[in-house]
Short mmCIF file of C-alpha atoms and ligand atoms in Angstrom, two decimals:
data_model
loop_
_atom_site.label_atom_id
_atom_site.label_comp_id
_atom_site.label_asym_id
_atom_site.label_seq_id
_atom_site.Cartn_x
_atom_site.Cartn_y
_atom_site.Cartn_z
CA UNK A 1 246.14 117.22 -12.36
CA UNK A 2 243.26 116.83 -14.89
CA UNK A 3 240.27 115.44 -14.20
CA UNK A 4 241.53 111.63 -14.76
CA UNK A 5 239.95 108.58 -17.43
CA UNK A 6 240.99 106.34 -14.58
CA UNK A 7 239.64 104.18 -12.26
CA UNK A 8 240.29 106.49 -9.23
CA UNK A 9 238.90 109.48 -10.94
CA UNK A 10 235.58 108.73 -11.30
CA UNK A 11 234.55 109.01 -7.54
CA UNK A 12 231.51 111.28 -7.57
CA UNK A 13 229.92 108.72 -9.03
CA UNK A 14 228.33 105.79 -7.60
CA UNK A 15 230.38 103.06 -9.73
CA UNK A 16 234.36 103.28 -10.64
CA UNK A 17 234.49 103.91 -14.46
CA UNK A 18 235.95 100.63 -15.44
CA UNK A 19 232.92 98.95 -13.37
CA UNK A 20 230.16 100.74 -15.47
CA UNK A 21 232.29 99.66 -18.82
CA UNK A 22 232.09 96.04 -17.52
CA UNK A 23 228.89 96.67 -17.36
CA UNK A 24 228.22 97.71 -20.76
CA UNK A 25 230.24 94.90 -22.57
CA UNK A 26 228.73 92.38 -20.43
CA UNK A 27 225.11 93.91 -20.67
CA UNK A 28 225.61 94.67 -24.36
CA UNK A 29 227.66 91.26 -24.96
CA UNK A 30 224.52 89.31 -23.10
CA UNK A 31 221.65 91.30 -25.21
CA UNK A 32 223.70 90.49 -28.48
CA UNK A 33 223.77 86.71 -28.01
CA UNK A 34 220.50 86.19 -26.36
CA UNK A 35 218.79 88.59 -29.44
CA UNK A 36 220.61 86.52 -32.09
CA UNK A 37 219.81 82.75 -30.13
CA UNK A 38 215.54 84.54 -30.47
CA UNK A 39 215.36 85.99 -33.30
CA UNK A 40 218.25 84.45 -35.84
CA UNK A 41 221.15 86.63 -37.10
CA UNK A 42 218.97 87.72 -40.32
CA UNK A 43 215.85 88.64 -38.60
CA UNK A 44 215.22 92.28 -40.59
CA UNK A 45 213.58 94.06 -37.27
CA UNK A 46 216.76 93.10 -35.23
CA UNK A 47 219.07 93.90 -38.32
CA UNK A 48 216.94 97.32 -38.86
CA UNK A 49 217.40 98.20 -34.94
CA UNK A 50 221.09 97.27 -35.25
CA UNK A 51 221.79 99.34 -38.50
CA UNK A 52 219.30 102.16 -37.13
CA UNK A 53 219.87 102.58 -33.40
CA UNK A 54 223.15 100.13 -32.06
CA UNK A 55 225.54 100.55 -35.03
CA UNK A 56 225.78 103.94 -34.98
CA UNK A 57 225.47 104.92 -31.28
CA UNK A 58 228.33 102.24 -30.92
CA UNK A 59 230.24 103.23 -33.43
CA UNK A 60 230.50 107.06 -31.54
CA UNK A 61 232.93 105.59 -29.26
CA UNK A 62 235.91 104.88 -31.25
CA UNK A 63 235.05 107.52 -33.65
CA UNK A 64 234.95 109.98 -30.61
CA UNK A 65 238.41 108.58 -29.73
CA UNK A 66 239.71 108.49 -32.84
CA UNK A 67 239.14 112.44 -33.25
CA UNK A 68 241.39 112.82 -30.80
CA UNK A 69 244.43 111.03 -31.72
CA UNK A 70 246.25 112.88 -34.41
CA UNK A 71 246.57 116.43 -31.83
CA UNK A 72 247.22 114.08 -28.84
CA UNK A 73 250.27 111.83 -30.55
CA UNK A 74 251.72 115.04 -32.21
CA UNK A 75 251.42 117.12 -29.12
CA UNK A 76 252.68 113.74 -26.69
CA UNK A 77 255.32 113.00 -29.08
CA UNK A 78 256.71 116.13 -29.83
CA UNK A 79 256.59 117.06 -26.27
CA UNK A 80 258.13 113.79 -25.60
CA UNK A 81 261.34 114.04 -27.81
CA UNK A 82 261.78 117.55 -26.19
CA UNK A 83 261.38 116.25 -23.07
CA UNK A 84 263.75 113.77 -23.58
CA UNK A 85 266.45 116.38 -24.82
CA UNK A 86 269.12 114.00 -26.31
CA UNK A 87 269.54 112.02 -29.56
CA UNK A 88 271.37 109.63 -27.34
CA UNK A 89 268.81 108.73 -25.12
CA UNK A 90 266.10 108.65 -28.14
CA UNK A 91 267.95 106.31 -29.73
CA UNK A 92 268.35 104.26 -26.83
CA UNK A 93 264.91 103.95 -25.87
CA UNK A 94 263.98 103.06 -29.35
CA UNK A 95 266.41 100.34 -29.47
CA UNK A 96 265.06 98.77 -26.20
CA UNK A 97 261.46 99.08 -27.26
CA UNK A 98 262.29 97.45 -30.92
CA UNK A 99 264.14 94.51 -28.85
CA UNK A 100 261.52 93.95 -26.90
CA UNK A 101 258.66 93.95 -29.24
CA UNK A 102 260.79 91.28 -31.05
CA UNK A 103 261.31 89.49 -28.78
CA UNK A 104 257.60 89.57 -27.30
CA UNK A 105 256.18 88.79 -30.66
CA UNK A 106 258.64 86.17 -31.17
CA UNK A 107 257.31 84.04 -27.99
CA UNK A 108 253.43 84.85 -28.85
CA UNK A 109 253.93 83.64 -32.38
CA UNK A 110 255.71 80.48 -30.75
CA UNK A 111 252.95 80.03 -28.58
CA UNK A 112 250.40 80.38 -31.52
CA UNK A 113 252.32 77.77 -33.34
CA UNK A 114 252.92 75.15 -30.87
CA UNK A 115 249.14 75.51 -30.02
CA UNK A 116 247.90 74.85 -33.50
CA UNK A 117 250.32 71.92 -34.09
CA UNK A 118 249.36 70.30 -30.87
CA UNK A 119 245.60 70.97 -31.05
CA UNK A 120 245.39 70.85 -34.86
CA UNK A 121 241.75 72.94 -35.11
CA UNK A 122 242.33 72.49 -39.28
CA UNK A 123 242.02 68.57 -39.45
CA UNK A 124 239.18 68.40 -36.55
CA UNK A 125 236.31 70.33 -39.03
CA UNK A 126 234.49 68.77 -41.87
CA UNK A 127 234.89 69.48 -45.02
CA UNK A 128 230.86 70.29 -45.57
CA UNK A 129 231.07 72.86 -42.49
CA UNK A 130 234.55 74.47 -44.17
CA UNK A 131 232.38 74.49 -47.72
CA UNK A 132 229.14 75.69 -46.12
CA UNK A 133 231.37 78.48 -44.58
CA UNK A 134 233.36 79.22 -47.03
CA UNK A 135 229.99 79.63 -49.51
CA UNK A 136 228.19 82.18 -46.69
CA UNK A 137 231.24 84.08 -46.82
CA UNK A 138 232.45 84.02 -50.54
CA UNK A 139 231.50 87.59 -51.27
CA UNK A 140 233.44 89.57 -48.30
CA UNK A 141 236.30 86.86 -49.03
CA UNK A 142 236.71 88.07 -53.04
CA UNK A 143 236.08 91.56 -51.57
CA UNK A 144 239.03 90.89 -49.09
CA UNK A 145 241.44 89.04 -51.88
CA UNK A 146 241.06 91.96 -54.15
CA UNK A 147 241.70 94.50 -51.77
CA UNK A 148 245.02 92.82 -50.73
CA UNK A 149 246.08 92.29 -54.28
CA UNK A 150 245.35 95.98 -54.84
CA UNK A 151 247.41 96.69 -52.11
CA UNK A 152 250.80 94.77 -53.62
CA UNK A 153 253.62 96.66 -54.46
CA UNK A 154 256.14 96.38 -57.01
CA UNK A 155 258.49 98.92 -55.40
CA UNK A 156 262.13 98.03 -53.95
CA UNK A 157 261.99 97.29 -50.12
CA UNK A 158 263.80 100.51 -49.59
CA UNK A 159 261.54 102.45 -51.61
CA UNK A 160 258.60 100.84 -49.44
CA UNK A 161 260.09 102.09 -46.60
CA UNK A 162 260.83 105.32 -47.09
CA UNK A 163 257.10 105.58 -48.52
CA UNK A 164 255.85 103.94 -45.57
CA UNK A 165 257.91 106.16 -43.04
CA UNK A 166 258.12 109.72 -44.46
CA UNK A 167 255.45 111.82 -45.61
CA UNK A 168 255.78 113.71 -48.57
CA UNK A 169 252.91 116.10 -47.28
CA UNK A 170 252.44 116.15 -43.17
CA UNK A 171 249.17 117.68 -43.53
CA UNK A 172 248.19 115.30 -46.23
CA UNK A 173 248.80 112.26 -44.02
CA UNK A 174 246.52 113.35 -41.23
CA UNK A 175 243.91 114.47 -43.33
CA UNK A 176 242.96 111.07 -45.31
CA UNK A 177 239.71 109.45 -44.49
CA UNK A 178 242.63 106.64 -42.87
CA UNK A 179 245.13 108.80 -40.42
CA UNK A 180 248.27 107.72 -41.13
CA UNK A 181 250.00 107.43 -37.83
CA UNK A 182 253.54 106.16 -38.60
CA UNK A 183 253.85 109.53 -41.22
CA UNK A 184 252.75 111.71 -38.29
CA UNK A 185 255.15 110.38 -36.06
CA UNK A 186 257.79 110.72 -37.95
CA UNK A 187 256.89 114.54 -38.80
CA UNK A 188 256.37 114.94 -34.53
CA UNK A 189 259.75 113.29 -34.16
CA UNK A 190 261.39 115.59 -36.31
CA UNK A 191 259.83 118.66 -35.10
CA UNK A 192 260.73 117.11 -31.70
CA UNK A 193 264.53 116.59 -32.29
CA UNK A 194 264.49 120.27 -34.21
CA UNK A 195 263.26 122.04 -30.95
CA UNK A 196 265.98 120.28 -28.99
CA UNK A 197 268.55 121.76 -30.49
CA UNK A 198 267.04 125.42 -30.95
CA UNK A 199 267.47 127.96 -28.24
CA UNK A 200 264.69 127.30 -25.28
CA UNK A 201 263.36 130.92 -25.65
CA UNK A 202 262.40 130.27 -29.35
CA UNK A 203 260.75 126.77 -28.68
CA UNK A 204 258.94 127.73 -25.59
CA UNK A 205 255.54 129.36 -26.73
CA UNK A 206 255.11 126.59 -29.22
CA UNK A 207 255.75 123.55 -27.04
CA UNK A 208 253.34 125.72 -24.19
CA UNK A 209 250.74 125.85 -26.83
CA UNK A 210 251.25 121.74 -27.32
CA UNK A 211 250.88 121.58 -23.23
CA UNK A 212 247.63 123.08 -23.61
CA UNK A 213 246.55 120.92 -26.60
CA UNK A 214 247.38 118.22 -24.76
CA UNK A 215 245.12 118.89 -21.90
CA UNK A 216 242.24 119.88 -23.76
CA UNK A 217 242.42 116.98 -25.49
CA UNK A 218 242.90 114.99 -22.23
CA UNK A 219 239.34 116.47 -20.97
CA UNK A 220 237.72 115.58 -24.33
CA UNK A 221 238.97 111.75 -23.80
CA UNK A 222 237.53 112.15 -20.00
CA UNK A 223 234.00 113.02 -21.46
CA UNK A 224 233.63 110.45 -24.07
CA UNK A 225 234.90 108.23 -21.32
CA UNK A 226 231.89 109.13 -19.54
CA UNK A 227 229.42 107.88 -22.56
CA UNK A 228 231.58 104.43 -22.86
CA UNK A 229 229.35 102.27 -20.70
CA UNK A 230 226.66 102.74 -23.33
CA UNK A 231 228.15 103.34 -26.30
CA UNK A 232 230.25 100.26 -25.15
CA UNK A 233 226.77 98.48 -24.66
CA UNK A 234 225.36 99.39 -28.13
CA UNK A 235 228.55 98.30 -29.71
CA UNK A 236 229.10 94.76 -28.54
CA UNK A 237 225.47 94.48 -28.77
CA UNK A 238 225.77 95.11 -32.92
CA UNK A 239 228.64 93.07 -32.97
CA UNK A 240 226.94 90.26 -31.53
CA UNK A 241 223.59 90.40 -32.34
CA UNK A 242 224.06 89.70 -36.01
CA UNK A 243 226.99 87.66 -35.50
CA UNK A 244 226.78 83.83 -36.07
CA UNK A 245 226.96 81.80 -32.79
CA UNK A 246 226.65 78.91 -35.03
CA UNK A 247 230.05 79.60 -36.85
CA UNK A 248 232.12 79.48 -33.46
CA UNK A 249 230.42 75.89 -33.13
CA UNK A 250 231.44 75.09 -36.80
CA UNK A 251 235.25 75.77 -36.05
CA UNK A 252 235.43 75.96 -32.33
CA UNK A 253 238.54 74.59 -32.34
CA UNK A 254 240.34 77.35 -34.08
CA UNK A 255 238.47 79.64 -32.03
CA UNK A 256 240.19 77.58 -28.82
CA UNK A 257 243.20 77.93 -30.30
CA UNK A 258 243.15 81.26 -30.86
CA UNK A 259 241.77 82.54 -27.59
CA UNK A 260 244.19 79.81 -25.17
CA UNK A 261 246.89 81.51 -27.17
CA UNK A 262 245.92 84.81 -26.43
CA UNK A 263 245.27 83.94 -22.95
CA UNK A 264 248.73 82.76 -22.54
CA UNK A 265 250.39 85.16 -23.60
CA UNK A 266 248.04 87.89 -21.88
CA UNK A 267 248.30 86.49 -18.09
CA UNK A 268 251.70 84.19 -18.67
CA UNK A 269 253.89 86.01 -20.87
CA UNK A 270 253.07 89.77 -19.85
CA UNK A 271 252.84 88.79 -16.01
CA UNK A 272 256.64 87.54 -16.17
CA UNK A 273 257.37 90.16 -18.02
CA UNK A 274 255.96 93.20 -15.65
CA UNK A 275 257.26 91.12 -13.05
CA UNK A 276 260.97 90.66 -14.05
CA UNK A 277 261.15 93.79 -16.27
CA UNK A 278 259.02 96.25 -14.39
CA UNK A 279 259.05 95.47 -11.16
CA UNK A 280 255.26 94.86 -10.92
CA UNK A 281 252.96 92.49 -9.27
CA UNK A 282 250.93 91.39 -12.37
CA UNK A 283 247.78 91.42 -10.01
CA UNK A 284 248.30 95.45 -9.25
CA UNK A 285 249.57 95.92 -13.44
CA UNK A 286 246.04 94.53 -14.73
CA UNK A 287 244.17 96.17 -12.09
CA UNK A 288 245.68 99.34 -12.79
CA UNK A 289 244.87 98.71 -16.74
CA UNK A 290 241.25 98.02 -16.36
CA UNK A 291 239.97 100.49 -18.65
CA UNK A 292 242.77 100.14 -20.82
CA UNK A 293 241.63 96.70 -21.63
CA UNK A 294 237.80 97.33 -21.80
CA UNK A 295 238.42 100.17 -24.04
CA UNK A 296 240.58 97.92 -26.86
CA UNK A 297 238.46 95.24 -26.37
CA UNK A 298 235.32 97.18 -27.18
CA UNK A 299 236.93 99.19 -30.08
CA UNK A 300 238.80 96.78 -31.91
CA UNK A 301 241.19 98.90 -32.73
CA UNK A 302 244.79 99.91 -30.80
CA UNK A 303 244.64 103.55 -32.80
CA UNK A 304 241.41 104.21 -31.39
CA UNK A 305 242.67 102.29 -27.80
CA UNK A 306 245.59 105.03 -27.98
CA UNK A 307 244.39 108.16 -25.94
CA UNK A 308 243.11 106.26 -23.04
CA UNK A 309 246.57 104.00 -23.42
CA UNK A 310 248.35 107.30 -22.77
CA UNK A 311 246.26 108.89 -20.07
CA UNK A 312 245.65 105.58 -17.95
CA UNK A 313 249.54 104.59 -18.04
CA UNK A 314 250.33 107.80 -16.95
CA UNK A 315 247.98 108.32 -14.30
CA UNK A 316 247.81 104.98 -12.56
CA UNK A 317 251.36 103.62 -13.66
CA UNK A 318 253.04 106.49 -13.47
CA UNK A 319 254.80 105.92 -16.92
CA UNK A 320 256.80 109.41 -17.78
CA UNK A 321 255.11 111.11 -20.54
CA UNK A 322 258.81 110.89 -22.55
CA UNK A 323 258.77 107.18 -22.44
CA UNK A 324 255.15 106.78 -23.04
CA UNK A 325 254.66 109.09 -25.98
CA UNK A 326 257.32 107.44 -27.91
CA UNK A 327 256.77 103.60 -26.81
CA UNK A 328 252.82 103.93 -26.79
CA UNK A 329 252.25 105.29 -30.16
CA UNK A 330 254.97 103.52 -32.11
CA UNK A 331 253.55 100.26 -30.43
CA UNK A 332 250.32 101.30 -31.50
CA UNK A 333 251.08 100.18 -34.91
CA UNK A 334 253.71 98.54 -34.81
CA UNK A 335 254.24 96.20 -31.77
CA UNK A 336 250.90 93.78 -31.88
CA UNK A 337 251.60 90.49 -29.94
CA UNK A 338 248.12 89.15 -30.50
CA UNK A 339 248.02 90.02 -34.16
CA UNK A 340 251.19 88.49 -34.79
CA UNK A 341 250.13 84.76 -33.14
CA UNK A 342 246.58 85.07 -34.42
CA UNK A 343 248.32 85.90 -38.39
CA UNK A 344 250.24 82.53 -37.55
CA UNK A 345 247.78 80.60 -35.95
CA UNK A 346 245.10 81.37 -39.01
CA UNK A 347 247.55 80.81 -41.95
CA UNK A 348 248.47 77.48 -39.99
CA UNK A 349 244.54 76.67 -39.77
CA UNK A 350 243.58 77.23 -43.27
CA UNK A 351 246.96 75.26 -44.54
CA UNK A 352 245.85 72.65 -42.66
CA UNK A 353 242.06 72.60 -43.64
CA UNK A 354 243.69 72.77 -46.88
CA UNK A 355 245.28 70.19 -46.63
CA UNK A 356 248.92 71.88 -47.60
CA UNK A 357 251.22 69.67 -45.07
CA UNK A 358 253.98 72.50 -44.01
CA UNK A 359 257.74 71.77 -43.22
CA UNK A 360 259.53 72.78 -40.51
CA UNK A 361 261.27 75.45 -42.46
CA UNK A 362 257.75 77.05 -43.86
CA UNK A 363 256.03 77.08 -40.69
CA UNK A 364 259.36 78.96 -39.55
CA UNK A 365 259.00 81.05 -42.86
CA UNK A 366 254.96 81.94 -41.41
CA UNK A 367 256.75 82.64 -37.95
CA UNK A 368 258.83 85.53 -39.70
CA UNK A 369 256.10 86.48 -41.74
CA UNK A 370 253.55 87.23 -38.74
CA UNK A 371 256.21 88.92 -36.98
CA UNK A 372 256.73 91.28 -39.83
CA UNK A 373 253.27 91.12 -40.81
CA UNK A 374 252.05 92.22 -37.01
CA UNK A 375 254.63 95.48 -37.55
CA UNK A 376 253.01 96.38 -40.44
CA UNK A 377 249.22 95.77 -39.51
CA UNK A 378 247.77 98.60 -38.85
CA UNK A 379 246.00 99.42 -35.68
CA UNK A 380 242.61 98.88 -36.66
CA UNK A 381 239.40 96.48 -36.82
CA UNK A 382 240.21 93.67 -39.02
CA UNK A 383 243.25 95.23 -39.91
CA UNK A 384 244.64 91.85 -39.83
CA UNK A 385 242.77 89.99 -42.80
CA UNK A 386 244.97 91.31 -45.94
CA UNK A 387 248.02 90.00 -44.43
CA UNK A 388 246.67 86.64 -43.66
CA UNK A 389 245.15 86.72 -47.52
CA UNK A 390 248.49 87.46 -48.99
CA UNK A 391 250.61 85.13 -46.99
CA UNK A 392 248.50 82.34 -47.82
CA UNK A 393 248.63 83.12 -51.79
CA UNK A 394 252.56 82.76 -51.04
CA UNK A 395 252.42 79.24 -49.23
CA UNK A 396 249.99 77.93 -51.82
CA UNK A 397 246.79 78.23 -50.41
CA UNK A 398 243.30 79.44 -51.50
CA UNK A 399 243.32 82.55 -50.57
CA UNK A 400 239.70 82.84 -50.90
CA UNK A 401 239.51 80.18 -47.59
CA UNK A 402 239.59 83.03 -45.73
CA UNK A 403 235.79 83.49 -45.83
CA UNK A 404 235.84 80.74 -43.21
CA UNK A 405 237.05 82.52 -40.41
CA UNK A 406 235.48 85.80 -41.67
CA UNK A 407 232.08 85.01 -39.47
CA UNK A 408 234.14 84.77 -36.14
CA UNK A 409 236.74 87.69 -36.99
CA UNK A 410 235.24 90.15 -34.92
CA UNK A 411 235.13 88.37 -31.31
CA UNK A 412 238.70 87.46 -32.13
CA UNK A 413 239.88 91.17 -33.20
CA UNK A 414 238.44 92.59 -29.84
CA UNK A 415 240.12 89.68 -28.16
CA UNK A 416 243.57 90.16 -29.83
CA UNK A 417 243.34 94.17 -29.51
CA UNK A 418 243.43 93.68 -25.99
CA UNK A 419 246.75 91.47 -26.01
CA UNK A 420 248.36 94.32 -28.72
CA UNK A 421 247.72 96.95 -26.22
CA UNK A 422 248.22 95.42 -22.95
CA UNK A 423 251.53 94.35 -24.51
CA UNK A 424 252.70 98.33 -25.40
CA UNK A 425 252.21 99.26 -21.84
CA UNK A 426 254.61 96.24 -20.87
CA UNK A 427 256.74 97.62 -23.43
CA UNK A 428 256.75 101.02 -21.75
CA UNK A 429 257.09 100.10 -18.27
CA UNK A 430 259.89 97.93 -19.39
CA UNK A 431 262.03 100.98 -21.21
CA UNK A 432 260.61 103.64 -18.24
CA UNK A 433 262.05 101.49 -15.96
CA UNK A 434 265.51 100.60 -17.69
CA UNK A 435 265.78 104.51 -17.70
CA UNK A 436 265.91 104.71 -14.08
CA UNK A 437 262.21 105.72 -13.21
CA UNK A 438 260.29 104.43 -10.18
CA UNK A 439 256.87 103.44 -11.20
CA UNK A 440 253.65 104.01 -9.23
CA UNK A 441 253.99 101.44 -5.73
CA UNK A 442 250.66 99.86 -5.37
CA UNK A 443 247.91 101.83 -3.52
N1 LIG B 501 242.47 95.26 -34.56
C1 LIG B 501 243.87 95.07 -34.29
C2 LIG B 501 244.40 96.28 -33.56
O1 LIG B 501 243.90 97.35 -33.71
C3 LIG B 501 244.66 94.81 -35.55
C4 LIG B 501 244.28 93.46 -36.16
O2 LIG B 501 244.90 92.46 -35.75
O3 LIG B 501 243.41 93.37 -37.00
O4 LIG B 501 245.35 96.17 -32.81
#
C-alpha cells in the first residue's frame, strides 16, 4: 500500500501525524488569542505579520489540497462506478446515502432549533452591542447582501437543476477560479457507467491510467500532510490573531448555541449512528478519524477536507473505495449536518434579535429551508453566509443583520466543517456496511 496520511503511517517519526496537527492548531490557536488579547486585533505590525508571513503560509494548506481534488474525485469516482459494475447497485447506494443525509440533517436542524428556542441567544443581547456590531460589520454585510442578490435566479426549478447538475463544458467546470464539483461528478459518473457497459479490453488502459493518477495523487496528499502541523499553525494563528475575542463576549450566547448544537450532534447523534448503523464503537470511529477532523477544522472547507476524507476512511476504516468515492464526494457538497443546524440556528438568532416573533409553521418553513439550503452550500469557508442572507430577506428580516455574526463566522465555520465531514464518513460506513462489507475491527 502507499505510503499512508494516517495516523499509523507516520512511524519514522517521533510524533503520530494527527499529534503534530494538534499541535499546530493548539500552538497556532494559543499564539492567535494571546497576540490579539497584547496587541488588539488592529495593531498594523501584527496585521502586517499576519497579511505578510501567517496568511499566506496558512493558506498553502488547503490550497495544496485543493490542487488535488478535481484528478482525485474524477479518478475515485470513475473508478468507483466501474468498480461497482451495476446500475442497480449505483442506484441503490445513492438512495441509501440521500435517506440518510435526510434524515441526519433533519435531527441536527431539530437539535439547532430546540436549542435556540430553549436558550433564546437573540433576546439575551442588547440592542447597543447588536448596533455596535452590526456598524463594525456594515461593509462585509452590504458586500455579502449583494453578492446573494446577484446570485438569485429567475429560472424554473427544473431549469436550476439541470444547470446546477450537468455541465455544458466538463473542462470548463474544472477550470473556473471555483471548481465546480457537483458538474465533475456528474461527467465522472457518466464516464463511469459508460465503461461498465463497454467491453473490459477497451476500458482497461484508461481506468489503469486513473489507478495511477490516483496514487500519485495519494503521495502528493501524504507530503502536504507532512507540512500541516505548520501550515496548520500559521493558519489558525491568522484566523485568530485578528479576530475579535470581544465579539464572542458580545453574543456568547449564540456562540453557545451554536457550538452545544454542534457538539450534540458530533458525539450524540454520529456515535448512535456508527454504533447502530456501522457497527462501530464511537471511541475506535473518532480515533480512527483524527486527522480527518483536524484537517476540516483547520481548512474550513469540506472540498478542501476531501482527499484526506478519502485516504483516511480507506486506510483506517477500511471503507471500499466504490462506496467511498461515491458517498464521500457527493457528501462533500451536499450532505452538511453542521451547516444545515448552524443556517437554522442563525436565521432563528437574528429573527429573534429582530424582534420578528416566528410561528410554528415558519420556524418549520426555516427547518426545510436549512435542509435544502445545507444541500446546496457549497463546501467551502463561509460558504454558508448567502443562504442565511437570502432566507432572512424571505422571513422579513434585515438582511443586512448579518454583519453581527460576521466577526465570529470563522471559529464557527471550522467548527461546523468538522460536523459536515465527520457526518459523510458516517454516511459511508453506513451504505459500506448495508452492502455487506466488514469494516476495519479495532486494532
Ligand atoms: N465551510 C463549510 C464546509 O466547507 C460550509 C459552510 O457551512 O460555510 O463544509
Amino acid at each position: 500500500m502507499a505510503s499512508s496520511v494516517s495516523s499509523d503511517s507516520t512511524k519514522a517519526l517521533r510524533w503520530p501525524l494527527h499529534t503534530r496537527i494538534c499541535i499546530g492548531l493548539v500552538a497556532g490557536g494559543l499564539g492567535g488569542l494571546i497576540a490579539n488579547a497584547a496587541l488588539g486585533g488592529n495593531n498594523p505590525a501584527l496585521k502586517s505579520f499576519v497579511a505578510e508571513f501567517a496568511e499566506p503560509v496558512g493558506k498553502l494548506f488547503p490550497r495544496l489540497l485543493s490542487m488535488t481534488v478535481a484528478p482525485l474525485v474524477f479518478a475515485s469516482l470513475v473508478l468507483g462506478v466501474a468498480g461497482i459494475g451495476d446500475f442497480r447497485k449505483l442506484g441503490r447506494v445513492g438512495a441509501k446515502s440521500f435517506a440518510y443525509c435526510l434524515m441526519i440533517s433533519a435531527i441536527s436542524v431539530v437539535i439547532g432549533l430546540t436549542l435556540v428556542n430553549t436558550i433564546r441567544p437573540g433576546k439575551r443581547i442588547s440592542p447597543e452591542t447588536a448596533r455596535s456590531l452590526q456598524e463594525r460589520y456594515a461593509k462585509d454585510a452590504s458586500q455579502e447582501v449583494a453578492a446573494a442578490q446577484k446570485g438569485k435566479s429567475s429560472d424554473s426549478a427544473l431549469t436550476q437543476i439541470v444547470d446546477t447538475l450537468v455541465p455544458a463544458n466538463p473542462i470548463q467546470s474544472v477550470a473556473g477560479k471555483n471548481l465546480n464539483l457537483l458538474h465533475l461528478m456528474f461527467f465522472a459518473l457518466m464516464v463511469g457507467a459508460a465503461a461498465t457497459v463497454l467491453p473490459e479490453e477497451k476500458t482497461a488502459p484508461f481506468l489503469k491510467a486513473l489507478e495511477g493518477l490516483g496514487a500519485i495523487c495519494a503521495c502528493l496528499i501524504d507530503g502536504v500532510m507532512r507540512m500541516a502541523p505548520f501550515c496548520v499553525a500559521c493558519l489558525v494563528f491568522s484566523n485568530l490573531a485578528l479576530f475579535g475575542a470581544d465579539v464572542i463576549r458580545a453574543i456568547g450566547w449564540y456562540v453557545i448555541t451554536v457550538t452545544l448544537g454542534l457538539g450534540l450532534h458530533l458525539f450524540g447523534v454520529y456515535s448512535i449512528c456508527v454504533r447502530v448503523f456501522a457497527g462501530l464503537s464511537p471511541l475506535y470511529f473518532f480515533r480512527r478519524v483524527r486527522t480527518i477532523i483536524f484537517t476540516a477544522f483547520s481548512t474550513s472547507s469540506s472540498v478542501a477536507t476531501l482527499p484526506t476524507t478519502l485516504r483516511v476512511s480507506e486506510e483506517n476504516l477500511g471503507l471500499p473505495r466504490s462506496i467511498n468515492s461515491f458517498v464521500l464526494t457527493v457528501g462533500a457538497t451536499a450532505n452538511q449536518n453542521g451547516t444545515a443546524l448552524y443556517e437554522g440556528v442563525t436565521v432563528l438568532f437574528l429573527a429573534q434579535l429582530a424582534g420578528v416573533d416566528l410561528t410554528l409553521g415558519q420556524q418549520l418553513t426555516v427547518a426545510g429551508m436549512a435542509i435544502l439550503g445545507s444541500i446546496g452550500t457549497a463546501g467551502l469557508p463561509s460558504a454558508s453566509i448567502p443562504f442565511v442572507v437570502v432566507v432572512l430577506g424571505n422571513i422579513g428580516v434585515n438582511p443586512e443583520l448579518i454583519g453581527i455574526i460576521l466577526g465570529v463566522d470563522r471559529l464557527l465555520d471550522m467548527c461546523r466543517t468538522v460536523v459536515n465531514v465527520v457526518g459523510d464518513v458516517t454516511a459511508a460506513a453506513f451504505v459500506a456496511r448495508s452492502e455487506g462489507h466488514v469494516l476495519s475491527p479495532p486494532s
